[in-house]
Every structure is written in structure tokens, then in C-alpha cells.
XYZ file of C-alpha atoms in Angstrom:
96
model
C 4.782 -2.544 -4.804
C 5.415 -6.086 -3.150
C 8.412 -7.819 -2.244
C 9.106 -11.902 -1.982
C 10.836 -13.116 0.556
C 10.618 -17.363 0.352
C 6.958 -18.353 1.040
C 6.326 -14.751 2.072
C 5.167 -11.881 0.242
C 5.378 -7.620 1.675
C 3.118 -5.416 0.279
C 4.558 -2.218 0.484
C 3.615 1.419 1.135
C 0.143 1.653 0.558
C -2.381 -0.580 -0.101
C -5.703 1.755 -1.413
C -7.603 2.069 -4.215
C -5.044 3.403 -6.309
C -2.753 0.740 -5.918
C -4.082 -2.748 -5.939
C -4.937 -3.064 -9.411
C -1.049 -3.449 -9.833
C -0.918 -5.684 -6.539
C -3.487 -7.893 -7.858
C -1.094 -7.689 -11.656
C 2.616 -8.585 -9.660
C 1.337 -11.468 -7.507
C 1.467 -15.091 -8.221
C 1.212 -17.892 -5.915
C 2.119 -20.011 -8.854
C 5.805 -20.518 -7.973
C 5.375 -20.357 -4.378
C 5.296 -23.283 -1.672
C 2.585 -24.608 -0.284
C 2.108 -22.533 2.305
C 1.637 -18.290 1.802
C 2.785 -15.971 4.328
C 1.080 -12.386 3.236
C 3.037 -10.034 5.577
C 1.362 -6.265 6.737
C 4.176 -4.781 8.400
C 5.474 -3.129 5.809
C 2.436 -1.294 4.266
C 2.018 2.421 5.527
C -1.982 3.089 4.338
C -4.664 0.535 3.789
C -8.694 1.377 2.819
C -11.490 -0.458 1.811
C -9.490 -1.618 -1.364
C -7.032 -3.984 1.016
C -10.057 -5.578 1.527
C -10.595 -6.396 -1.401
C -7.541 -7.485 -2.121
C -7.402 -10.206 0.591
C -10.508 -11.802 -0.486
C -8.393 -12.195 -4.147
C -6.062 -13.475 -2.713
C -7.903 -15.882 -1.008
C -9.612 -16.868 -4.322
C -5.969 -17.607 -5.976
C -4.850 -19.381 -2.703
C -8.179 -22.067 -2.908
C -7.350 -21.954 -7.073
C -3.792 -23.093 -6.686
C -4.019 -25.153 -3.410
C -2.112 -23.329 -1.207
C -2.542 -22.502 2.494
C -2.362 -18.382 2.993
C -2.167 -16.981 6.003
C -2.122 -13.219 6.915
C 0.145 -11.172 9.193
C 1.098 -8.192 10.902
C -2.186 -7.610 9.713
C -2.765 -3.251 11.385
C -5.451 -2.839 13.338
C -7.920 -0.353 10.574
C -7.612 -3.111 8.136
C -9.266 -5.852 10.690
C -12.000 -3.080 11.506
C -12.862 -2.202 7.962
C -13.019 -6.619 7.429
C -15.353 -6.773 10.508
C -17.537 -3.488 9.235
C -18.448 -5.778 5.755
C -19.015 -8.373 8.220
C -16.065 -11.222 6.040
C -14.627 -11.843 9.536
C -16.344 -15.089 9.748
C -15.214 -15.430 5.480
C -10.768 -14.164 6.498
C -11.554 -17.274 9.737
C -8.472 -19.070 10.090
C -6.502 -16.483 7.497
C -5.857 -13.932 9.477
C -3.404 -14.953 12.448
C -3.845 -12.633 15.661
């Protein structure tokens, strides 16, 4: 599930293989302002599917001409991003 508060999106609960397809279907950037902030503070579990979701959201932001920022990204997701060699691709999008 994902909650919206202004231009902030909050994925809630697990962001894993079983939940990512619903997150993809339920997320639209078109009605949001020029900057979209995705906050991971309400997630409970993450796996490699979360990395695929970040890449999907990045493509959607480019398509919709939105600035995208990921905040409160858990350490285990940062590790997966690094292991897959995607740090350069997501550079500037993931806030420290």
C-alpha cells in the first residue's frame, strides 16, 4: 500500500516481490507537483523487488518530467542498490 501526503508518497509495510506489482499499479505521478518525494520510513521489509520498483519510479518520473527524490532509504536497500551496481544510476535521487 502507498499513502500520499501532498507530493510525498509513503510506501507502507513490506516492499517485496509479492507487493511490488500492486505498488506499481497504484502509483501515478501525473497528479503530483514538479517534485515527488518517496519516503521509505513506513516500510517494514524490503527485497530486490524494491530495487526494481525504484528503477520503475525513476523511469516514470522522467516520463512525467518530475524531479524525484528517495528519502529515509533503509540501509539494506542501499546495500542492494550498491551490490547491483546501480549506485551511479540512482545518484542524486537517494538522499543521504
